[in-house]
mmCIF file of C-alpha atoms in Angstrom:
data_model
loop_
_atom_site.group_PDB
_atom_site.id
_atom_site.type_symbol
_atom_site.label_atom_id
_atom_site.label_comp_id
_atom_site.label_asym_id
_atom_site.label_seq_id
_atom_site.Cartn_x
_atom_site.Cartn_y
_atom_site.Cartn_z
ATOM 1 C CA MET A 256 14.884 2.312 -18.114
ATOM 2 C CA VAL A 257 12.359 3.755 -20.502
ATOM 3 C CA ASN A 258 9.981 6.546 -19.550
ATOM 4 C CA MET A 259 6.640 5.704 -21.105
ATOM 5 C CA VAL A 260 4.598 8.819 -21.808
ATOM 6 C CA ASP A 261 2.439 8.105 -24.794
ATOM 7 C CA ASP A 262 -1.121 7.059 -25.665
ATOM 8 C CA GLU A 263 -0.667 3.521 -24.344
ATOM 9 C CA MET A 264 1.412 3.790 -21.175
ATOM 10 C CA VAL A 265 1.089 7.234 -19.639
ATOM 11 C CA ASN A 266 3.251 7.911 -16.587
ATOM 12 C CA GLN A 267 4.760 4.449 -16.468
ATOM 13 C CA VAL A 268 8.357 3.408 -16.175
ATOM 14 C CA SER A 269 9.448 0.169 -17.719
ATOM 15 C CA LEU A 270 12.631 -1.736 -17.046
ATOM 16 C CA SER A 271 14.522 -2.591 -20.227
ATOM 17 C CA GLY A 272 13.131 -5.696 -21.814
ATOM 18 C CA LYS A 273 10.128 -5.847 -19.470
ATOM 19 C CA GLY A 274 6.921 -4.856 -21.110
ATOM 20 C CA VAL A 275 8.494 -2.503 -23.642
ATOM 21 C CA PRO A 276 7.041 -3.145 -27.083
ATOM 22 C CA GLY A 277 9.698 -4.293 -29.523
ATOM 23 C CA GLU A 278 12.261 -5.210 -26.849
ATOM 24 C CA GLU A 279 11.160 -8.810 -26.285
ATOM 25 C CA GLY A 280 14.255 -10.158 -27.976
ATOM 26 C CA ARG A 281 16.619 -7.602 -26.460
ATOM 27 C CA GLY A 282 17.677 -7.522 -22.851
ATOM 28 C CA GLY A 283 15.881 -10.670 -21.778
ATOM 29 C CA GLY A 284 12.253 -9.680 -22.451
ATOM 30 C CA GLY A 285 9.654 -10.653 -19.899
ATOM 31 C CA ARG A 286 10.428 -12.374 -16.622
ATOM 32 C CA GLN A 287 13.754 -13.938 -15.949
ATOM 33 C CA ARG A 288 13.537 -16.515 -13.172
ATOM 34 C CA ARG A 289 16.307 -17.362 -10.769
ATOM 35 C CA GLY A 290 18.221 -20.417 -11.761
ATOM 36 C CA SER A 291 17.543 -19.910 -15.482
ATOM 37 C CA GLY A 292 21.153 -19.119 -16.266
ATOM 38 C CA ALA A 293 23.700 -16.561 -15.236
ATOM 39 C CA PRO A 294 22.211 -13.639 -13.369
ATOM 40 C CA ARG A 295 22.115 -10.518 -15.477
ATOM 41 C CA PRO A 296 23.740 -7.409 -14.075
ATOM 42 C CA ARG A 297 21.143 -5.035 -12.656
ATOM 43 C CA ALA A 298 21.232 -1.280 -12.437
ATOM 44 C CA GLY A 299 20.888 0.184 -8.959
ATOM 45 C CA TYR A 300 17.590 1.893 -9.761
ATOM 46 C CA GLU A 301 15.898 -1.447 -10.483
ATOM 47 C CA LEU A 302 15.676 -2.510 -6.834
ATOM 48 C CA PRO A 303 13.528 0.400 -5.612
ATOM 49 C CA LEU A 304 11.423 0.269 -8.783
ATOM 50 C CA LEU A 305 10.800 -3.456 -8.377
ATOM 51 C CA LEU A 306 10.034 -3.093 -4.672
ATOM 52 C CA PHE A 307 7.613 -0.275 -5.418
ATOM 53 C CA ALA A 308 6.073 -2.190 -8.331
ATOM 54 C CA GLY A 309 5.565 -5.207 -6.064
ATOM 55 C CA PHE A 310 3.937 -2.964 -3.455
ATOM 56 C CA ARG A 311 1.764 -1.319 -6.113
ATOM 57 C CA THR A 312 0.760 -4.704 -7.538
ATOM 58 C CA LEU A 313 -0.416 -5.869 -4.116
ATOM 59 C CA ILE A 314 -2.198 -2.610 -3.273
ATOM 60 C CA ASP A 315 -3.953 -2.420 -6.659
ATOM 61 C CA ALA A 316 -5.122 -6.045 -6.325
ATOM 62 C CA LEU A 317 -6.299 -5.316 -2.771
ATOM 63 C CA HIS A 318 -8.374 -2.329 -3.851
ATOM 64 C CA THR A 319 -9.859 -4.133 -6.835
ATOM 65 C CA GLU A 320 -11.047 -6.878 -4.497
ATOM 66 C CA LEU A 321 -12.231 -4.421 -1.823
ATOM 67 C CA ALA A 322 -14.350 -2.696 -4.475
ATOM 68 C CA ARG A 323 -15.813 -6.048 -5.474
ATOM 69 C CA GLN A 324 -16.604 -6.762 -1.813
ATOM 70 C CA GLY A 325 -18.519 -3.529 -1.264
ATOM 71 C CA HIS A 326 -15.784 -0.956 -0.535
ATOM 72 C CA PRO A 327 -15.367 0.862 -3.878
ATOM 73 C CA ASP A 328 -14.437 4.255 -2.412
ATOM 74 C CA VAL A 329 -11.607 3.288 -0.066
ATOM 75 C CA ARG A 330 -8.190 4.431 -1.307
ATOM 76 C CA PRO A 331 -4.650 3.373 -0.344
ATOM 77 C CA ALA A 332 -4.137 6.467 1.817
ATOM 78 C CA HIS A 333 -7.312 5.589 3.709
ATOM 79 C CA GLY A 334 -5.735 2.328 4.828
ATOM 80 C CA PHE A 335 -2.875 4.215 6.471
ATOM 81 C CA ALA A 336 -5.357 6.581 8.123
ATOM 82 C CA LEU A 337 -7.559 3.754 9.419
ATOM 83 C CA GLN A 338 -4.465 2.143 10.945
ATOM 84 C CA ALA A 339 -3.503 5.484 12.511
ATOM 85 C CA ILE A 340 -6.957 5.777 14.091
ATOM 86 C CA GLY A 341 -6.528 2.329 15.627
ATOM 87 C CA PRO A 342 -9.033 0.081 17.369
ATOM 88 C CA GLU A 343 -9.409 2.370 20.407
ATOM 89 C CA GLY A 344 -9.748 5.615 18.451
ATOM 90 C CA SER A 345 -7.450 8.633 18.409
ATOM 91 C CA ALA A 346 -7.499 12.406 18.509
ATOM 92 C CA ALA A 347 -7.051 14.101 15.135
ATOM 93 C CA SER A 348 -3.718 15.551 16.278
ATOM 94 C CA ASP A 349 -2.439 12.034 17.075
ATOM 95 C CA ILE A 350 -3.600 10.808 13.663
ATOM 96 C CA ALA A 351 -1.705 13.679 12.019
ATOM 97 C CA ARG A 352 1.454 12.864 13.977
ATOM 98 C CA ARG A 353 1.267 9.146 13.153
ATOM 99 C CA LEU A 354 0.745 9.879 9.462
ATOM 100 C CA GLY A 355 3.404 12.599 9.305
ATOM 101 C CA ILE A 356 0.965 15.144 7.890
ATOM 102 C CA SER A 357 -0.475 18.458 9.065
ATOM 103 C CA LYS A 358 -3.484 18.640 11.379
ATOM 104 C CA GLN A 359 -5.411 20.240 8.521
ATOM 105 C CA ALA A 360 -4.597 17.370 6.149
ATOM 106 C CA ALA A 361 -5.518 14.845 8.847
ATOM 107 C CA GLY A 362 -8.790 16.702 9.393
ATOM 108 C CA LYS A 363 -9.618 16.474 5.681
ATOM 109 C CA THR A 364 -8.771 12.775 5.655
ATOM 110 C CA VAL A 365 -10.942 12.169 8.716
ATOM 111 C CA ASP A 366 -13.764 14.170 7.097
ATOM 112 C CA ARG A 367 -13.551 11.884 4.052
ATOM 113 C CA LEU A 368 -13.500 8.724 6.184
ATOM 114 C CA VAL A 369 -16.531 9.983 8.137
ATOM 115 C CA ALA A 370 -18.367 10.800 4.892
ATOM 116 C CA LEU A 371 -17.628 7.294 3.588
ATOM 117 C CA GLY A 372 -18.816 5.702 6.840
ATOM 118 C CA TYR A 373 -15.435 4.305 7.926
ATOM 119 C CA ALA A 374 -14.969 6.555 10.956
ATOM 120 C CA GLU A 375 -16.955 8.742 13.319
ATOM 121 C CA ARG A 376 -16.212 11.574 15.705
ATOM 122 C CA ALA A 377 -17.164 11.078 19.344
ATOM 123 C CA ASP A 378 -16.576 12.720 22.711
ATOM 124 C CA ASP A 379 -13.470 11.535 24.515
ATOM 125 C CA PRO A 380 -14.647 9.906 27.747
ATOM 126 C CA ALA A 381 -11.363 10.920 29.410
ATOM 127 C CA ASP A 382 -11.542 14.594 28.365
ATOM 128 C CA ALA A 383 -14.832 16.310 27.492
ATOM 129 C CA ARG A 384 -12.965 19.083 25.640
ATOM 130 C CA ARG A 385 -11.524 16.629 23.153
ATOM 131 C CA LYS A 386 -13.054 14.669 20.282
ATOM 132 C CA LEU A 387 -11.934 11.190 19.337
ATOM 133 C CA VAL A 388 -12.037 9.683 15.888
ATOM 134 C CA ARG A 389 -13.197 6.082 16.073
ATOM 135 C CA LEU A 390 -13.595 3.341 13.517
ATOM 136 C CA THR A 391 -17.154 2.362 12.669
ATOM 137 C CA ALA A 392 -18.286 -1.183 11.966
ATOM 138 C CA ARG A 393 -17.626 -0.400 8.281
ATOM 139 C CA GLY A 394 -14.086 0.723 9.165
ATOM 140 C CA PHE A 395 -13.396 -2.487 11.076
ATOM 141 C CA ASP A 396 -14.925 -4.466 8.204
ATOM 142 C CA VAL A 397 -12.643 -2.955 5.564
ATOM 143 C CA LEU A 398 -9.580 -3.623 7.745
ATOM 144 C CA ALA A 399 -10.622 -7.252 8.339
ATOM 145 C CA ARG A 400 -11.305 -7.760 4.641
ATOM 146 C CA SER A 401 -7.946 -6.167 3.787
ATOM 147 C CA ALA A 402 -6.121 -8.581 6.089
ATOM 148 C CA ALA A 403 -7.875 -11.575 4.509
ATOM 149 C CA ILE A 404 -7.155 -10.316 0.983
ATOM 150 C CA PHE A 405 -3.471 -9.765 1.823
ATOM 151 C CA GLU A 406 -3.318 -13.372 3.071
ATOM 152 C CA ARG A 407 -4.775 -14.560 -0.237
ATOM 153 C CA LEU A 408 -2.399 -12.373 -2.280
ATOM 154 C CA ARG A 409 0.591 -13.672 -0.353
ATOM 155 C CA ALA A 410 -0.606 -17.236 -1.014
ATOM 156 C CA GLU A 411 -0.833 -16.398 -4.738
ATOM 157 C CA TRP A 412 2.758 -15.138 -4.726
ATOM 158 C CA ALA A 413 3.834 -18.277 -2.866
ATOM 159 C CA ALA A 414 2.051 -20.451 -5.451
ATOM 160 C CA GLU A 415 3.820 -18.554 -8.263
ATOM 161 C CA LEU A 416 7.296 -18.298 -6.726
ATOM 162 C CA GLY A 417 7.293 -21.025 -4.084
ATOM 163 C CA GLU A 418 6.779 -20.621 -0.341
ATOM 164 C CA GLU A 419 10.529 -20.839 0.350
ATOM 165 C CA ARG A 420 11.322 -17.947 -1.996
ATOM 166 C CA VAL A 421 8.546 -15.728 -0.639
ATOM 167 C CA SER A 422 9.606 -16.476 2.952
ATOM 168 C CA ALA A 423 13.244 -15.831 2.033
ATOM 169 C CA MET A 424 12.268 -12.532 0.378
ATOM 170 C CA GLU A 425 10.381 -11.495 3.520
ATOM 171 C CA ASP A 426 13.300 -12.531 5.739
ATOM 172 C CA ASP A 427 15.833 -10.749 3.534
ATOM 173 C CA LEU A 428 13.790 -7.546 3.434
ATOM 174 C CA GLY A 429 13.343 -7.763 7.195
ATOM 175 C CA ALA A 430 17.120 -7.954 7.565
ATOM 176 C CA VAL A 431 17.816 -4.793 5.550
ATOM 177 C CA VAL A 432 14.979 -2.432 6.451
ATOM 178 C CA SER A 433 15.769 0.302 8.919
ATOM 179 C CA PRO A 434 14.594 0.031 12.514
ATOM 180 C CA GLY A 435 11.279 1.815 12.724
ATOM 181 C CA ALA A 436 10.633 1.420 8.980
ATOM 182 C CA PHE A 437 7.138 0.070 9.628
ATOM 183 C CA ARG A 438 5.550 3.484 10.027
ATOM 184 C CA LEU A 439 2.203 4.832 8.950
ATOM 185 C CA ASP A 440 3.554 8.086 7.510
ATOM 186 C CA ALA A 441 4.222 6.598 4.073
ATOM 187 C CA ALA A 442 1.521 8.680 2.393
ATOM 188 C CA GLY A 443 2.974 11.894 3.837
ATOM 189 C CA TRP A 444 6.523 10.744 3.061
ATOM 190 C CA ILE A 445 5.731 9.899 -0.563
ATOM 191 C CA GLY A 446 4.397 13.257 -1.380
ATOM 192 C CA GLY A 447 2.077 15.138 0.797
ATOM 193 C CA ALA A 448 -1.527 15.400 1.709
ATOM 194 C CA MET A 449 -3.833 12.489 1.808
#
């Protein structure tokens, strides 16, 4: 592993032989496909880095396309927050709990989503003392567009790797992830406020 902190690759980590200038001939250089010879031994840290890099690749491509489609200000953390709000709306305290962040941080996130037009505050019909945060038409639109873009990105991976390998990867990851791993508190878990 090489920590890249220079003029060209600030704050990036590169796996040996992958994208490190001058290492193309050492350590395999570039992609090494399955079935192209004996598998090379891998260091334990490569798995989480590759999983995160795959996640980041998908999320970056999603947000590039969302910007092109009229949603330039939505950020990855906003996606988690929009999911936490849900189609029926939620109280700010419930959003905070679902995201694993403080009520104050949830309030700031909701303020930003309201300012961007993705959410609105409304009276709770079940309790006049409480406010609900609800998705606006723009909020529903960005979620629908995100789902369609994720479908396209998955199809691109399947075209590159083959449908069987992508399905097997999904099945294998599904077999090893912890119960309850599909949670919305990833932004809070990774490092704090949204």
